Each structure stands twice: as structure tokens, then as C-alpha cells.
Amino acid sequence: MRVLAAGSLRVVWQNLMAHFPEPVETHFGPAGLLRERIETGESCDLFASANLAHPQALFAAGQALSVVPFASNQLCLTVRSDVLRAGDDWLSLLTRDDVRIATSTAGADPSGDYTQELFTRMGEAGERVRMRAKALVGGRNSAPIPAGKLAAEWIIHGGQAEVFIGYASYAAKLREVGGLTVIDIPAPYNPRAEYACAVVTPKGRALAEYLVSAEAKMILQQAGFGA
């Protein structure tokens, strides 16, 4: 079975597949770019996306048999610890002009799309943040993240930005990295990331059914994903 899967699933995927009875060949990348590859003829049995829109687009175009939601996520901030001031929270950090902000790339990567929605929910303050934020990963021409590194870790420790807006499923691992602090974004502002898979061939149905099983849900929740 051949799978194309959102890069944010890479960390949990090995554990998920260890409990799936069939061998699975998986290729990871930004979900928007993976969808384009499928649309232009690349073969796969299942496409696991970090949003509903990309699987639904394949289904609407007759390139998928069904769409199955299987997990959720949300956003958080990762910040270089030494730039924190007393009383700083998520909002004060994003609106500080002396702090550089990095994101993923909207359109190519759903993380970037959710981040743009966050800015919209912030109102006028969010429009100012949108103007300052730089999309440094997840794009067609973005520099590759080194193997074994998390995007936030690589960007911040590499001196490209002081704050990275990314998925909260990485929070536990990021909290283990020296010099980084993870800060939650409150629910009214934080978009809910809906993960869904497109079943592209009949062979992919078994994996889609497994992803919504109680066993898979437990593995995903232990890795920081929601139901």
C-alpha cells in the first residue's frame, strides 16, 4: 500500500503503522503539494491530509472514493526562551515589533492556512501580525528541514525567527528542547485543524478504517492529536 501523508503526521505515523497488519510505503510532505501530485497523476492508495479541504477536492474531482476524518490538532507558539519578558503571553508576543515571527506556507501547507485564520480571528491586531510574519517552511521552494529536527527548533535555533507558529501536537517534544518555550493559544482564537484521509483506491479502505479505530485514536491522542 502506498500512502502520501501530511508532514505533521511523520512523528506518530511509525507507531500507527506498527499496529497496522499490512506493509505501508509512506511519503510525507505539505498536504497541499501532495494533493497537487495526486491531481497530476501520482499514484497512491490513501492520502492523509492535515485538513478536510484537500481530500474533499479530490473526492469532488472523482479522484477519491471517500473522505474519512480521523484526528484533530491546533496551533501553539514556540518562542526562544530568552526573549520572554515578565507577563508575556501569546498575544503580547505576537504583537511585539521586536520579535520575528515564522509560519508555514499558506496554500501549500494547511498549517499556514490555519495560521492565517488565527490572524483573522485576532482582528486588527492580527492584520498587523500577518504583515510581519514570514512563511519559512512548507512551501514549494522552502529550504528542507534537516532530518531529526522539528521546524520550530530549526528555525529558532538557526536564528531565522524568535517565534514559530505551528501545530500543538509537537508541543511535548518541543518542551524537551533547551532554550525553547511553548505557549498555548486560547480556544476562541485557535483554529481547529481537522485531519482527514482520501481513500484513493479500494486498497486504501482498510487503512482508513484503521485510522478511526479505538487503537489508532489512542496512539494519536498520546502523540498530542485530538479525536
XYZ file of N, CA and C in Angstrom:
681
model
N 0.845 -1.192 0.000
C 0.000 0.000 0.000
C 0.879 1.240 0.000
N 0.523 2.190 -0.844
C 1.301 3.429 -0.953
C 0.478 4.595 -0.416
N 1.093 5.375 0.475
C 0.394 6.478 1.145
C 1.172 7.767 0.966
N 0.458 8.860 0.727
C 1.013 10.201 0.814
C 0.402 10.840 2.052
N 1.239 11.368 2.941
C 0.742 11.847 4.232
C 1.340 13.195 4.601
N 0.530 14.008 5.275
C 0.970 15.320 5.754
C 2.201 15.177 6.640
N 3.131 16.102 6.494
C 4.370 16.024 7.253
C 4.176 16.041 8.754
N 3.100 16.660 9.238
C 2.861 16.718 10.680
C 2.480 15.362 11.264
N 2.253 14.378 10.402
C 1.963 13.018 10.878
C 3.226 12.162 10.973
N 4.341 12.684 10.532
C 5.552 11.866 10.438
C 5.933 11.233 11.777
N 5.876 12.021 12.858
C 6.332 11.529 14.155
C 5.464 10.383 14.658
N 4.143 10.490 14.497
C 3.235 9.468 15.020
C 3.037 8.307 14.050
N 3.352 8.503 12.792
C 2.995 7.526 11.762
C 3.668 6.172 11.971
N 4.922 6.188 12.372
C 5.636 4.924 12.564
C 4.936 4.062 13.613
N 4.493 4.687 14.691
C 3.786 3.945 15.732
C 2.430 3.445 15.234
N 1.735 4.283 14.469
C 0.452 3.848 13.902
C 0.639 2.641 12.992
N 1.627 2.714 12.120
C 1.824 1.631 11.145
C 2.366 0.358 11.793
N 2.991 0.501 12.957
C 3.476 -0.689 13.662
C 2.320 -1.567 14.118
N 1.109 -0.984 14.219
C -0.057 -1.736 14.659
C -1.021 -2.040 13.509
N -0.604 -1.710 12.278
C -1.424 -1.996 11.099
C -0.863 -3.249 10.427
N -1.704 -4.217 10.079
C -1.205 -5.529 9.658
C -0.600 -5.600 8.263
N -0.702 -4.568 7.462
C -0.159 -4.611 6.102
C 1.057 -3.689 5.978
N 2.002 -4.028 5.106
C 3.128 -3.116 4.875
C 2.655 -1.860 4.158
N 3.184 -0.717 4.588
C 2.766 0.571 4.032
C 4.009 1.377 3.670
N 4.044 1.849 2.433
C 5.103 2.748 1.966
C 4.549 4.173 2.039
N 5.161 5.019 2.864
C 4.612 6.348 3.094
C 5.605 7.431 2.681
N 5.080 8.443 1.990
C 5.865 9.607 1.595
C 5.203 10.842 2.217
N 6.003 11.663 2.898
C 5.474 12.805 3.637
C 5.766 14.115 2.908
N 4.925 15.110 3.164
C 5.141 16.428 2.600
C 4.002 17.353 2.974
N 4.086 18.631 2.591
C 2.966 19.540 2.823
C 1.729 19.043 2.081
N 0.594 19.011 2.775
C -0.588 18.361 2.216
C -1.069 19.005 0.918
N -0.943 20.329 0.815
C -1.374 20.989 -0.414
C -0.550 20.569 -1.609
N 0.746 20.393 -1.414
C 1.609 19.956 -2.504
C 1.382 18.485 -2.818
N 1.084 17.680 -1.817
C 0.764 16.267 -2.066
C -0.518 16.144 -2.883
N -1.499 16.950 -2.547
C -2.746 16.931 -3.326
C -2.469 17.249 -4.795
N -1.611 18.233 -5.058
C -1.263 18.571 -6.439
C -0.615 17.388 -7.143
N 0.217 16.650 -6.433
C 0.876 15.489 -7.040
C -0.141 14.425 -7.429
N -1.143 14.228 -6.583
C -2.196 13.258 -6.903
C -3.008 13.748 -8.097
N -3.327 15.029 -8.111
C -4.118 15.593 -9.208
C -3.410 15.474 -10.546
N -2.077 15.477 -10.517
C -1.321 15.382 -11.769
C -0.868 13.959 -12.077
N -1.424 12.983 -11.343
C -1.239 11.594 -11.758
C -0.400 10.705 -10.885
N 0.171 11.225 -9.807
C 0.958 10.349 -8.939
C 0.037 9.351 -8.248
N 0.449 8.116 -8.197
C -0.409 7.065 -7.644
C -0.220 6.936 -6.140
N -1.315 6.680 -5.458
C -1.298 6.305 -4.049
C -2.632 5.650 -3.744
N -2.665 4.923 -2.648
C -3.904 4.259 -2.235
C -4.674 5.091 -1.224
N -3.944 5.902 -0.456
C -4.576 6.750 0.550
C -3.767 8.021 0.717
N -4.466 9.132 0.883
C -3.856 10.444 1.111
C -4.319 10.940 2.467
N -3.399 11.113 3.417
C -3.723 11.596 4.762
C -3.349 13.063 4.848
N -4.355 13.916 5.000
C -4.172 15.366 4.946
C -4.383 15.997 6.316
N -3.754 17.168 6.504
C -3.948 17.934 7.741
C -5.159 18.852 7.651
N -5.962 18.709 6.613
C -7.238 19.415 6.548
C -8.265 18.581 5.790
N -9.503 19.029 5.819
C -10.571 18.365 5.084
C -10.615 18.807 3.630
N -10.191 20.035 3.365
C -10.391 20.630 2.047
C -9.686 19.856 0.941
N -8.457 19.438 1.165
C -7.720 18.749 0.101
C -8.329 17.382 -0.230
N -8.646 16.537 0.751
C -9.338 15.287 0.418
C -10.687 15.531 -0.258
N -11.424 16.517 0.217
C -12.726 16.792 -0.380
C -12.601 17.243 -1.822
N -11.538 17.990 -2.139
C -11.321 18.424 -3.517
C -11.053 17.221 -4.427
N -10.278 16.257 -3.937
C -10.032 15.055 -4.730
C -11.319 14.256 -4.936
N -12.122 14.180 -3.891
C -13.393 13.465 -3.989
C -14.323 14.152 -4.997
N -14.402 15.478 -4.927
C -15.270 16.225 -5.837
C -14.825 16.067 -7.283
N -13.523 15.888 -7.497
C -12.986 15.738 -8.852
C -13.027 14.288 -9.339
N -13.579 13.393 -8.517
C -13.645 11.988 -8.897
C -12.334 11.242 -8.760
N -11.394 11.808 -7.977
C -10.093 11.167 -7.793
C -9.964 10.465 -6.443
N -11.054 10.402 -5.700
C -11.071 9.681 -4.423
C -12.423 9.012 -4.264
N -12.417 7.879 -3.578
C -13.645 7.111 -3.377
C -14.436 7.611 -2.181
N -13.737 8.130 -1.166
C -14.404 8.628 0.037
C -13.441 9.493 0.822
N -13.991 10.232 1.782
C -13.203 11.082 2.676
C -13.538 10.690 4.111
N -12.509 10.444 4.914
C -12.706 9.958 6.279
C -11.939 10.837 7.274
N -12.605 11.681 8.062
C -11.907 12.429 9.121
C -11.398 11.460 10.193
N -10.198 11.745 10.735
C -9.656 10.787 11.709
C -8.938 11.426 12.904
N -8.678 12.721 12.885
C -7.955 13.343 14.016
C -8.122 14.849 13.945
N -7.669 15.516 14.995
C -7.674 16.973 15.011
C -6.378 17.475 15.640
N -6.158 18.772 15.483
C -4.953 19.390 16.015
C -5.286 20.853 16.295
N -4.340 21.599 16.793
C -4.500 23.036 16.967
C -3.122 23.675 16.897
N -3.076 24.987 17.051
C -1.816 25.706 16.944
C -1.254 26.061 18.320
N 0.034 26.316 18.348
C 0.685 26.858 19.542
C 1.848 27.734 19.087
N 2.401 28.487 20.012
C 3.610 29.270 19.744
C 4.807 28.573 20.367
N 5.905 28.540 19.627
C 7.191 28.176 20.212
C 8.067 29.421 20.152
N 8.659 29.772 21.282
C 9.415 31.020 21.375
C 10.796 30.745 21.955
N 11.773 31.509 21.508
C 13.105 31.429 22.117
C 12.999 31.963 23.533
N 13.354 31.153 24.484
C 13.061 31.462 25.890
C 13.638 32.783 26.357
N 14.808 33.154 25.853
C 15.454 34.354 26.396
C 14.847 35.661 25.894
N 13.857 35.601 24.990
C 13.192 36.849 24.575
C 11.926 37.106 25.378
N 11.537 36.160 26.210
C 10.329 36.330 27.020
C 10.525 37.407 28.078
N 9.520 38.240 28.222
C 9.503 39.239 29.267
C 8.462 38.856 30.309
N 8.589 39.400 31.494
C 7.613 39.129 32.549
C 6.218 39.502 32.057
N 5.282 38.575 32.206
C 3.906 38.839 31.819
C 3.583 38.550 30.368
N 4.575 38.173 29.564
C 4.304 37.866 28.160
C 3.343 36.682 28.032
N 2.389 36.805 27.113
C 1.544 35.676 26.745
C 1.539 35.588 25.224
N 0.690 34.734 24.673
C 0.697 34.520 23.224
C 0.440 35.819 22.466
N -0.496 36.622 22.962
C -0.879 37.839 22.241
C 0.202 38.905 22.325
N 0.766 39.092 23.498
C 1.804 40.112 23.631
C 3.031 39.745 22.801
N 3.349 38.451 22.726
C 4.498 38.023 21.914
C 4.272 38.315 20.436
N 3.088 37.971 19.934
C 2.822 38.165 18.517
C 2.760 39.635 18.141
N 2.412 40.490 19.075
C 2.259 41.911 18.753
C 3.495 42.741 19.127
N 4.545 42.079 19.613
C 5.801 42.782 19.887
C 6.565 43.007 18.580
N 6.865 44.233 18.258
C 7.540 44.538 16.997
C 8.994 44.072 16.961
N 9.567 43.794 18.125
C 10.970 43.376 18.166
C 11.130 41.868 18.033
N 10.040 41.153 17.815
C 10.083 39.698 17.718
C 9.740 39.278 16.286
N 10.619 38.498 15.673
C 10.360 37.992 14.321
C 9.516 36.722 14.410
N 8.531 36.627 13.531
C 7.566 35.530 13.567
C 7.675 34.706 12.297
N 7.757 33.393 12.439
C 7.807 32.478 11.300
C 6.577 31.579 11.311
N 6.141 31.208 10.111
C 4.993 30.328 9.953
C 5.288 29.326 8.843
N 4.337 28.423 8.631
C 4.381 27.587 7.440
C 3.689 28.339 6.307
N 3.661 27.746 5.123
C 3.230 28.434 3.913
C 1.770 28.149 3.589
N 0.950 29.191 3.645
C -0.469 29.039 3.313
C -0.628 28.569 1.869
N -1.651 27.766 1.635
C -1.894 27.225 0.304
C -1.196 25.903 0.088
N 0.092 25.862 0.393
C 0.857 24.626 0.228
C 0.727 23.714 1.437
N 0.624 24.313 2.622
C 0.627 23.555 3.874
C -0.538 24.039 4.744
N -1.452 23.150 5.150
C -2.579 23.583 5.979
C -2.182 24.317 7.246
N -1.012 24.023 7.822
C -0.568 24.763 8.998
C -0.516 26.257 8.701
N -0.062 26.603 7.518
C -0.046 28.008 7.124
C -1.443 28.576 6.966
N -2.374 27.752 6.467
C -3.762 28.201 6.328
C -4.395 28.447 7.691
N -4.168 27.530 8.627
C -4.725 27.712 9.972
C -4.129 28.950 10.645
N -2.854 29.213 10.381
C -2.221 30.394 10.956
C -2.842 31.675 10.404
N -3.146 31.685 9.124
C -3.823 32.851 8.551
C -5.209 33.036 9.181
N -5.879 31.924 9.471
C -7.178 32.020 10.154
C -7.009 32.583 11.563
N -5.939 32.185 12.245
C -5.629 32.759 13.562
C -5.508 34.274 13.468
N -4.764 34.759 12.485
C -4.595 36.206 12.331
C -5.943 36.884 12.101
N -6.793 36.260 11.313
C -8.119 36.831 11.059
C -8.925 36.918 12.343
N -8.861 35.875 13.159
C -9.605 35.869 14.419
C -9.086 36.915 15.394
N -7.858 37.344 15.228
C -7.268 38.356 16.106
C -7.736 39.766 15.755
N -8.442 39.929 14.657
C -8.945 41.246 14.277
C -7.846 42.161 13.784
N -7.940 43.442 14.153
C -6.998 44.447 13.655
C -5.564 44.116 14.047
N -5.366 43.624 15.261
C -4.012 43.249 15.696
C -3.455 42.144 14.817
N -4.316 41.209 14.430
C -3.882 40.109 13.588
C -3.454 40.549 12.203
N -4.086 41.599 11.674
C -3.694 42.106 10.361
C -2.272 42.648 10.402
N -1.915 43.285 11.492
C -0.544 43.795 11.630
C 0.451 42.643 11.764
N 0.057 41.605 12.493
C 0.937 40.441 12.632
C 1.091 39.738 11.285
N 0.002 39.644 10.529
C 0.045 38.995 9.218
C 1.094 39.664 8.306
N 1.165 40.972 8.393
C 2.110 41.716 7.550
C 3.566 41.409 7.912
N 3.807 41.095 9.187
C 5.174 40.879 9.657
C 5.626 39.433 9.554
N 4.693 38.502 9.641
C 5.048 37.079 9.692
C 5.652 36.611 8.371
N 6.621 35.721 8.451
C 7.304 35.177 7.274
C 7.070 33.680 7.161
N 6.638 33.230 5.989
C 6.450 31.798 5.734
C 7.806 31.194 5.361
N 8.366 30.401 6.261
C 9.724 29.892 6.069
C 9.784 28.391 5.796
N 8.689 27.677 6.001
C 8.688 26.233 5.753
C 7.386 25.853 5.042
N 7.360 24.636 4.518
C 6.127 24.085 3.962
C 5.752 24.581 2.582
N 6.609 25.370 1.948
C 6.306 25.892 0.627
C 7.014 25.132 -0.480
N 6.640 25.467 -1.698
C 7.228 24.785 -2.853
C 8.745 24.964 -2.916
N 9.220 26.140 -2.528
C 10.653 26.429 -2.621
C 11.310 26.624 -1.262
N 10.639 26.184 -0.195
C 11.212 26.335 1.146
C 12.435 25.449 1.317
N 13.377 25.917 2.105
C 14.534 25.091 2.431
C 14.077 23.867 3.224
N 14.644 22.699 2.958
C 14.226 21.494 3.688
C 14.647 21.554 5.152
N 13.786 21.054 6.014
C 14.108 20.956 7.440
C 15.072 19.793 7.626
N 16.189 19.991 8.295
C 17.158 18.896 8.471
C 16.530 17.683 9.158
N 16.964 16.517 8.758
C 16.466 15.278 9.344
C 16.676 15.285 10.853
N 15.654 14.862 11.584
C 15.738 14.783 13.029
C 15.442 16.081 13.749
N 15.184 17.152 13.005
C 14.866 18.439 13.607
C 13.381 18.756 13.434
N 12.812 19.432 14.424
C 11.467 19.977 14.290
C 11.563 21.366 13.680
N 10.533 21.754 12.936
C 10.586 23.042 12.234
C 10.861 24.196 13.183
N 10.130 24.250 14.294
C 10.311 25.353 15.243
C 11.730 25.374 15.802
N 12.240 24.209 16.151
C 13.601 24.095 16.687
C 14.619 24.596 15.673
N 14.497 24.149 14.443
C 15.449 24.510 13.391
C 15.412 26.010 13.084
N 14.214 26.555 12.965
C 14.074 27.972 12.631
C 14.581 28.864 13.757
N 14.182 28.551 14.997
C 14.546 29.429 16.119
C 16.019 29.291 16.480
N 16.502 28.068 16.627
C 17.912 27.905 16.974
C 18.828 28.291 15.819
N 18.294 28.292 14.599
C 19.080 28.725 13.451
C 19.086 30.231 13.257
N 18.400 30.962 14.132
C 18.429 32.412 14.086
C 17.539 33.041 13.031
N 16.581 32.280 12.488
C 15.708 32.829 11.446
C 14.516 33.601 12.024
N 14.127 33.296 13.247
C 13.000 33.965 13.906
C 13.070 33.668 15.396
N 12.309 34.453 16.167
C 12.220 34.205 17.618
C 10.962 33.439 17.994
N 9.961 33.456 17.120
C 8.692 32.775 17.386
C 8.287 31.976 16.152
N 7.800 30.764 16.380
C 7.248 29.961 15.288
C 5.830 29.546 15.659
N 4.912 29.715 14.724
C 3.529 29.281 14.923
C 3.354 27.948 14.208
N 3.052 26.906 14.972
C 2.923 25.579 14.378
C 1.955 24.724 15.165
N 1.930 23.443 14.853
C 0.964 22.526 15.450
C 1.288 22.196 16.907
N 0.243 22.130 17.711
C 0.391 21.804 19.129
C 0.769 20.343 19.356
N 0.587 19.497 18.352
C 0.985 18.092 18.518
C 2.495 17.954 18.720
N 3.259 18.963 18.348
C 4.705 18.943 18.569
C 5.100 19.476 19.947
N 4.143 19.998 20.716
C 4.463 20.729 21.939
C 5.290 19.907 22.926
N 4.905 18.665 23.160
C 5.624 17.852 24.151
C 7.085 17.680 23.763
N 7.363 17.417 22.495
C 8.749 17.244 22.055
C 9.504 18.572 22.091
N 8.829 19.666 21.740
C 9.489 20.964 21.750
C 9.844 21.404 23.169
N 9.021 21.010 24.133
C 9.322 21.371 25.526
C 10.570 20.670 26.041
N 11.023 19.631 25.345
C 12.240 18.927 25.728
C 13.497 19.570 25.138
N 13.298 20.538 24.237
C 14.434 21.183 23.568
C 14.888 22.388 24.386
N 16.135 22.416 24.759
C 16.658 23.518 25.548
C 16.534 24.857 24.841
N 16.204 25.887 25.598
C 16.138 27.231 25.053
C 14.834 27.587 24.378
N 13.867 26.664 24.396
C 12.570 26.920 23.770
C 11.458 26.848 24.813
N 10.451 27.708 24.644
C 9.260 27.695 25.489
C 8.036 27.589 24.589
N 7.120 26.721 24.961
C 5.878 26.542 24.195
C 4.741 27.252 24.922
N 3.966 28.021 24.188
C 2.876 28.800 24.766
C 1.578 28.461 24.047
N 0.549 28.144 24.818
C -0.749 27.792 24.243
C -1.470 29.032 23.716
N -2.321 28.806 22.712
C -3.196 29.849 22.176
C -4.612 29.501 22.615
N -5.359 30.428 23.228
C -6.691 30.097 23.748
C -7.689 29.730 22.650
N -8.651 28.908 23.037
C -9.605 28.328 22.087
C -10.353 29.332 21.218
N -10.812 30.458 21.730
C -11.583 31.362 20.851
C -10.804 31.840 19.628
N -9.487 31.870 19.735
C -8.638 32.336 18.637
C -8.015 31.177 17.852
N -7.908 30.019 18.483
C -7.142 28.906 17.942
C -7.987 28.072 16.994
N -7.674 28.053 15.706
C -8.460 27.239 14.777
C -8.305 25.751 15.081
N -9.371 25.003 14.845
C -9.322 23.551 14.983
C -8.873 22.951 13.655
N -7.770 22.252 13.673
C -7.254 21.589 12.480
C -7.905 20.216 12.347
N -8.602 20.002 11.257
C -9.302 18.731 11.022
C -8.489 17.876 10.056
N -8.035 16.728 10.526
C -7.287 15.798 9.678
C -8.254 14.805 9.035
N -8.049 14.543 7.755
C -8.912 13.598 7.047
C -8.093 12.885 5.993
N -8.515 11.683 5.652
C -7.850 10.957 4.575
C -8.794 10.787 3.393
N -8.208 10.813 2.218
C -8.928 10.491 0.995
C -8.580 9.064 0.622
N -9.583 8.215 0.533
C -9.382 6.848 0.070
C -9.340 6.908 -1.460
N -8.162 6.688 -2.018
C -7.971 6.876 -3.460
C -8.257 5.595 -4.236
N -7.926 4.449 -3.658
C -8.213 3.161 -4.295
C -8.884 2.240 -3.273
N -9.545 1.190 -3.725
C -10.155 0.256 -2.766
C -9.152 -0.310 -1.757
N -7.906 -0.425 -2.160
C -6.867 -0.953 -1.263
C -6.683 -0.057 -0.042
N -6.951 1.241 -0.182
C -6.755 2.178 0.916
C -7.837 2.140 1.975
N -8.946 1.448 1.694
C -10.068 1.458 2.648
C -9.689 0.852 3.992
N -8.881 -0.213 3.970
C -8.510 -0.878 5.226
C -7.737 0.064 6.135
N -6.853 0.876 5.558
C -6.080 1.807 6.372
C -6.969 2.936 6.903
N -7.895 3.411 6.085
C -8.826 4.445 6.550
C -9.648 3.933 7.729
N -10.096 2.684 7.652
C -10.862 2.099 8.750
C -10.008 1.962 10.000
N -8.736 1.614 9.817
C -7.843 1.507 10.974
C -7.629 2.862 11.642
N -7.504 3.936 10.845
C -7.226 5.263 11.398
C -8.348 5.786 12.288
N -9.544 5.252 12.139
C -10.649 5.671 13.016
C -10.945 4.622 14.094
N -10.095 3.627 14.214
C -10.280 2.596 15.241
C -9.902 3.135 16.611
N -10.358 2.471 17.653
C -10.031 2.881 19.024
C -8.526 2.836 19.269
N -7.849 1.836 18.710
C -6.405 1.711 18.890
C -5.669 2.899 18.271
N -6.036 3.257 17.037
C -5.376 4.376 16.369
C -5.672 5.694 17.083
N -6.897 5.868 17.544
C -7.245 7.098 18.257
C -6.404 7.256 19.518
N -6.171 6.161 20.230
C -5.365 6.222 21.441
C -3.924 6.622 21.104
N -3.377 6.044 20.035
C -1.999 6.373 19.606
C -1.908 7.846 19.214
N -2.893 8.324 18.476
C -2.904 9.722 18.049
C -3.024 10.667 19.245
N -3.877 10.329 20.191
C -4.044 11.188 21.364
C -2.787 11.205 22.218
N -2.106 10.081 22.339
C -0.857 10.048 23.083
C 0.215 10.904 22.421
N 0.087 11.112 21.103
C 1.041 11.915 20.360
C 0.638 13.379 20.263
N -0.437 13.763 20.971
C -0.812 15.163 21.026
C -1.916 15.583 20.079
N -2.493 14.625 19.364
C -3.612 14.921 18.477
C -4.939 14.759 19.232
N -5.954 15.464 18.750
C -7.295 15.300 19.302
C -8.072 14.275 18.517
N -9.238 13.930 19.028
C -10.087 12.946 18.372
C -10.731 13.580 17.155
